[in-house]
PDB file of C-alpha atoms in Angstrom:
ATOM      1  CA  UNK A   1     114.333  56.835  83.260  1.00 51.00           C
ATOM      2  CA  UNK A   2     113.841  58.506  86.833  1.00 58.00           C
ATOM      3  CA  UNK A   3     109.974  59.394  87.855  1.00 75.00           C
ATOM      4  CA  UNK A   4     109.919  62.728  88.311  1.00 71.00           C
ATOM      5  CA  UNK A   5     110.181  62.559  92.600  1.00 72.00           C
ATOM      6  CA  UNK A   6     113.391  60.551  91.941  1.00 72.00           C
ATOM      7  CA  UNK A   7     114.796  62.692  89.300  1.00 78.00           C
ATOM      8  CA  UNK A   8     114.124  66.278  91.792  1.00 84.00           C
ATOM      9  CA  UNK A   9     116.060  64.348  94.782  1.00 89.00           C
ATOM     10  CA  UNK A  10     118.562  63.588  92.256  1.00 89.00           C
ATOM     11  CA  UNK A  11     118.981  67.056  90.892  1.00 92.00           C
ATOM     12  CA  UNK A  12     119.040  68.049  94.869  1.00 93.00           C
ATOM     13  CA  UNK A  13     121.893  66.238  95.618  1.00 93.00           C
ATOM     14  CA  UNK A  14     123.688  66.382  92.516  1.00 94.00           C
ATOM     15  CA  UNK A  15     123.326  70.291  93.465  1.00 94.00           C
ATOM     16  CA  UNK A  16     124.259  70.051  96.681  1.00 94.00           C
ATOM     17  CA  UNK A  17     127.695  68.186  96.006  1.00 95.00           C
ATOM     18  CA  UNK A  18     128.360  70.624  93.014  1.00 94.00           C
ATOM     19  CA  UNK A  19     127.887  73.787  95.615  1.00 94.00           C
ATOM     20  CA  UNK A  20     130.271  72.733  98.167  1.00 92.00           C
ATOM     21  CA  UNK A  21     132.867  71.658  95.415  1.00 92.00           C
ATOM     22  CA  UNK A  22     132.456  75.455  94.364  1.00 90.00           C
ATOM     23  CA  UNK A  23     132.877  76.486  98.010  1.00 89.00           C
ATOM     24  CA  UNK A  24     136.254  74.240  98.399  1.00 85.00           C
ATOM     25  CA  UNK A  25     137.722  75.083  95.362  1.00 82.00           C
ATOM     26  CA  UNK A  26     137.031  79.064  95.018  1.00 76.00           C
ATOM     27  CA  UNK A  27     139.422  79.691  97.623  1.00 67.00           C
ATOM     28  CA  UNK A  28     142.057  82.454  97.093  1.00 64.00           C
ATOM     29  CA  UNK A  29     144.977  80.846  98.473  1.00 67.00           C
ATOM     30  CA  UNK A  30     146.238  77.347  97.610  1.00 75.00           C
ATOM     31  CA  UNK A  31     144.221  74.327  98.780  1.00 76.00           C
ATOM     32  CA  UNK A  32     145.531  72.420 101.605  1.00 81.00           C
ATOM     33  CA  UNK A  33     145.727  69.002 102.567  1.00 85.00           C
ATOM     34  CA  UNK A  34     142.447  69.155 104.334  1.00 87.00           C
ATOM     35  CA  UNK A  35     140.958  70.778 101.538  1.00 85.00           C
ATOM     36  CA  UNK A  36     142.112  68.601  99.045  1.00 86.00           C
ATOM     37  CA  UNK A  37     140.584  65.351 101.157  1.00 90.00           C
ATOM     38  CA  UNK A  38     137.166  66.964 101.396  1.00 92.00           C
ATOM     39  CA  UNK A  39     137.367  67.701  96.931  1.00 91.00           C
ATOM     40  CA  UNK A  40     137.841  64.011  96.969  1.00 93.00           C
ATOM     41  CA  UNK A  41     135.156  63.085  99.100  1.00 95.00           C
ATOM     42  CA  UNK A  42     132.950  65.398  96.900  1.00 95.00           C
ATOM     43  CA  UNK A  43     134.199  63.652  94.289  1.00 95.00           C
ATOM     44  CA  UNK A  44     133.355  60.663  95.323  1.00 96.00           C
ATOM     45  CA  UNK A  45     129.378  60.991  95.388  1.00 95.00           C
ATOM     46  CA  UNK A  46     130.218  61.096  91.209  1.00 95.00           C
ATOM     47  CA  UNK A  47     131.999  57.980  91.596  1.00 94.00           C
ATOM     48  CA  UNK A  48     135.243  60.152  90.903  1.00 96.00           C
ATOM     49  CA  UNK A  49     138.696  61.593  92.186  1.00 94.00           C
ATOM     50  CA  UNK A  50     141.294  63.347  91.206  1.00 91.00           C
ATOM     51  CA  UNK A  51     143.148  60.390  89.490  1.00 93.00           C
ATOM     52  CA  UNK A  52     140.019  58.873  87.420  1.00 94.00           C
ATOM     53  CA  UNK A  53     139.252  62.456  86.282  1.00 93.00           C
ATOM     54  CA  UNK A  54     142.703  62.893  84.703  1.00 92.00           C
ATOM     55  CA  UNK A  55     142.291  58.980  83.335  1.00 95.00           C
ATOM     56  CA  UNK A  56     138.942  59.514  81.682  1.00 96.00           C
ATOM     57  CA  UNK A  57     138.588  60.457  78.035  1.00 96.00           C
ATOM     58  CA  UNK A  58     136.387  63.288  77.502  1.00 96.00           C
ATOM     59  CA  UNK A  59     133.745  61.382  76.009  1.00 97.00           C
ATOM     60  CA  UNK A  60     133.761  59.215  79.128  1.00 97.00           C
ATOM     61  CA  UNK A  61     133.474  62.215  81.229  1.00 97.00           C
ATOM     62  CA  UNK A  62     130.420  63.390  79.343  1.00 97.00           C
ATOM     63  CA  UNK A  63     129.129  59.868  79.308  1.00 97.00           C
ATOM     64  CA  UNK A  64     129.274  58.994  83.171  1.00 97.00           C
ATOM     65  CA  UNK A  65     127.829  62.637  84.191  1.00 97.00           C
ATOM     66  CA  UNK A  66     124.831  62.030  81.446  1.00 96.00           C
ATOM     67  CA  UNK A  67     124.449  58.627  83.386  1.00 95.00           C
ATOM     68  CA  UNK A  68     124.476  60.328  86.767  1.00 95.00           C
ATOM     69  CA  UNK A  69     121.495  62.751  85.416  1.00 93.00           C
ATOM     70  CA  UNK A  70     123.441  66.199  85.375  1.00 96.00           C
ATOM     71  CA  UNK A  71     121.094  68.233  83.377  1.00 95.00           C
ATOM     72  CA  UNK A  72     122.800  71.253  81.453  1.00 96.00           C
ATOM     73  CA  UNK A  73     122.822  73.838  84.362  1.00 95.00           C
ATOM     74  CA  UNK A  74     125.062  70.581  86.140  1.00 97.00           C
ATOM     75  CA  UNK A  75     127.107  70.238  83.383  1.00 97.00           C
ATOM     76  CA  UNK A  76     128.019  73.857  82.906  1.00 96.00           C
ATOM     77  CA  UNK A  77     129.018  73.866  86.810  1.00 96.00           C
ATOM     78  CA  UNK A  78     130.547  71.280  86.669  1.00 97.00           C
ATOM     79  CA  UNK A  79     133.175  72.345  84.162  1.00 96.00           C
ATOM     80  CA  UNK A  80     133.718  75.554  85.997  1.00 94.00           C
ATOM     81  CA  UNK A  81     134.462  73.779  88.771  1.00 93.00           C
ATOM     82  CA  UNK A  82     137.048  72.050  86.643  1.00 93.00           C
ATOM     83  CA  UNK A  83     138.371  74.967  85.036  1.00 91.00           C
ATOM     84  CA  UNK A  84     138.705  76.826  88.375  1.00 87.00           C
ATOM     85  CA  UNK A  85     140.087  73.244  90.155  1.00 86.00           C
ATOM     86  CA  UNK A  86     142.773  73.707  87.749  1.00 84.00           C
ATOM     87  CA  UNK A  87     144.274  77.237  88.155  1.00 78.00           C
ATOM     88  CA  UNK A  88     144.550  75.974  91.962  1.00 67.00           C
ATOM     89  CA  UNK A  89     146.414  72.917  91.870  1.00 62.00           C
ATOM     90  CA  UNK A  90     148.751  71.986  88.672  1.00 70.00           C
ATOM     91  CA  UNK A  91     145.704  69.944  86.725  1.00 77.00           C
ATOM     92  CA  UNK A  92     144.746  70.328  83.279  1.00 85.00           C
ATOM     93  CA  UNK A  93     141.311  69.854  83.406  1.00 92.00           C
ATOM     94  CA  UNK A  94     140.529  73.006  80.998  1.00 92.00           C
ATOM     95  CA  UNK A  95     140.344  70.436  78.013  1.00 94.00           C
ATOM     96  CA  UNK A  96     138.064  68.363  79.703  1.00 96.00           C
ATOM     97  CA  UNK A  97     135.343  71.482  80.648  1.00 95.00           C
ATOM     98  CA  UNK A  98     136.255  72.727  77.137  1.00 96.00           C
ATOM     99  CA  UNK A  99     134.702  69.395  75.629  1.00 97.00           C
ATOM    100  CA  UNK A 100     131.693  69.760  78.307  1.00 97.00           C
ATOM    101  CA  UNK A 101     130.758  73.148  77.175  1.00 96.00           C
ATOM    102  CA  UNK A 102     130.620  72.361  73.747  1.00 96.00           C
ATOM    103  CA  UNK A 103     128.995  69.179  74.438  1.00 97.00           C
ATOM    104  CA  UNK A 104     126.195  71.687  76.035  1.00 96.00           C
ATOM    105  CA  UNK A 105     126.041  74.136  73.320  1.00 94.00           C
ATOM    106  CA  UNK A 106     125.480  71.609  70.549  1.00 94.00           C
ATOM    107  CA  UNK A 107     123.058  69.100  72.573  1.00 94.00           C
ATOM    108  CA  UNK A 108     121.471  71.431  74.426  1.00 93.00           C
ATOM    109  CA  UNK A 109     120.075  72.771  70.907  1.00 87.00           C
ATOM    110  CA  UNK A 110     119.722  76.086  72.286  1.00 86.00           C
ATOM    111  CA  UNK A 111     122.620  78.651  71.687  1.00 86.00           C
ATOM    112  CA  UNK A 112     123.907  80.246  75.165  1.00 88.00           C
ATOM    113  CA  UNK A 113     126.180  83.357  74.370  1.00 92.00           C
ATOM    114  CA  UNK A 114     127.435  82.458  78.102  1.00 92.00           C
ATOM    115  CA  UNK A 115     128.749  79.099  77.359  1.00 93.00           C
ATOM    116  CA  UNK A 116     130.125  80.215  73.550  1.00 93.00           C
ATOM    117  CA  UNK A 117     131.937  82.443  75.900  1.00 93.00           C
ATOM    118  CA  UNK A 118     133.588  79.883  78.049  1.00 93.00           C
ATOM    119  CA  UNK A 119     134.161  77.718  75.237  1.00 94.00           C
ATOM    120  CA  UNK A 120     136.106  80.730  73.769  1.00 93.00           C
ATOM    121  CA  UNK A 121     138.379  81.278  77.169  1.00 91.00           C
ATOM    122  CA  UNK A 122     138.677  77.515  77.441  1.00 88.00           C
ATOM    123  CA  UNK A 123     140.646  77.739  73.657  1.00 88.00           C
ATOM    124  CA  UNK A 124     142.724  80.239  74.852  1.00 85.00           C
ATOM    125  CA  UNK A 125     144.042  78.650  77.755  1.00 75.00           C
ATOM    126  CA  UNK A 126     145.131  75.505  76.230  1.00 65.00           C
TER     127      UNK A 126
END
């Protein structure tokens, strides 16, 4: 377990990458080459890309992004980022932040009408 000085700097920069994901993949126009590279390199400080994100099982998902420390705030961005990564480029991804949101809803242990409403868009799109 992290001491608590460890575990901020670790929320910091786990925050930090997940903001400028948001900011490269909310664009309104599809991503370029450029953009794509710098999503990667985001990726990256997870210990993922594009290719081991489509690979992983959900459950590994969830497992390596518990490992990493994402606490539920991370989690929930992080499948928005997902969901929103794949209405730009042709990735199906929504399955994967489907299975993150209700991993947050039932672990988290406290009932978030937001998430029960993502998890309720998720199902539709798939």
């Amino acid at each position: 377990m992290l001491n608590k000085g460890l575990r901020d700097e670790e929320k910091i920069r786990i925050d930090n990458v997940l903001k400028t994901l948001q900011t490269l993949i909310y664009v309104p126009y599809p991503l370029s080459h450029l953009q794509k590279s710098d999503i990667e390199n985001q990726l990256k400080e997870f210990g993922l890309n594009t290719e081991s994100l489509i690979e992983y099982s959900n459950e590994d998902l969830i497992s390596l992004l518990i490992r990493l420390h994402f606490d539920w705030e991370q989690l929930e961005q992080f499948a928005d980022i997902l969901i929103e990564f794949s209405k730009e480029e042709n990735h199906s991804f929504e399955e994967k932040a489907l299975a993150l949101y209700q991993y947050i809803q039932q672990e988290s242990k406290v009932f978030s009408f937001g998430i029960n409403s993502k998890i309720a868009s998720a199902k539709a799109k798939k």
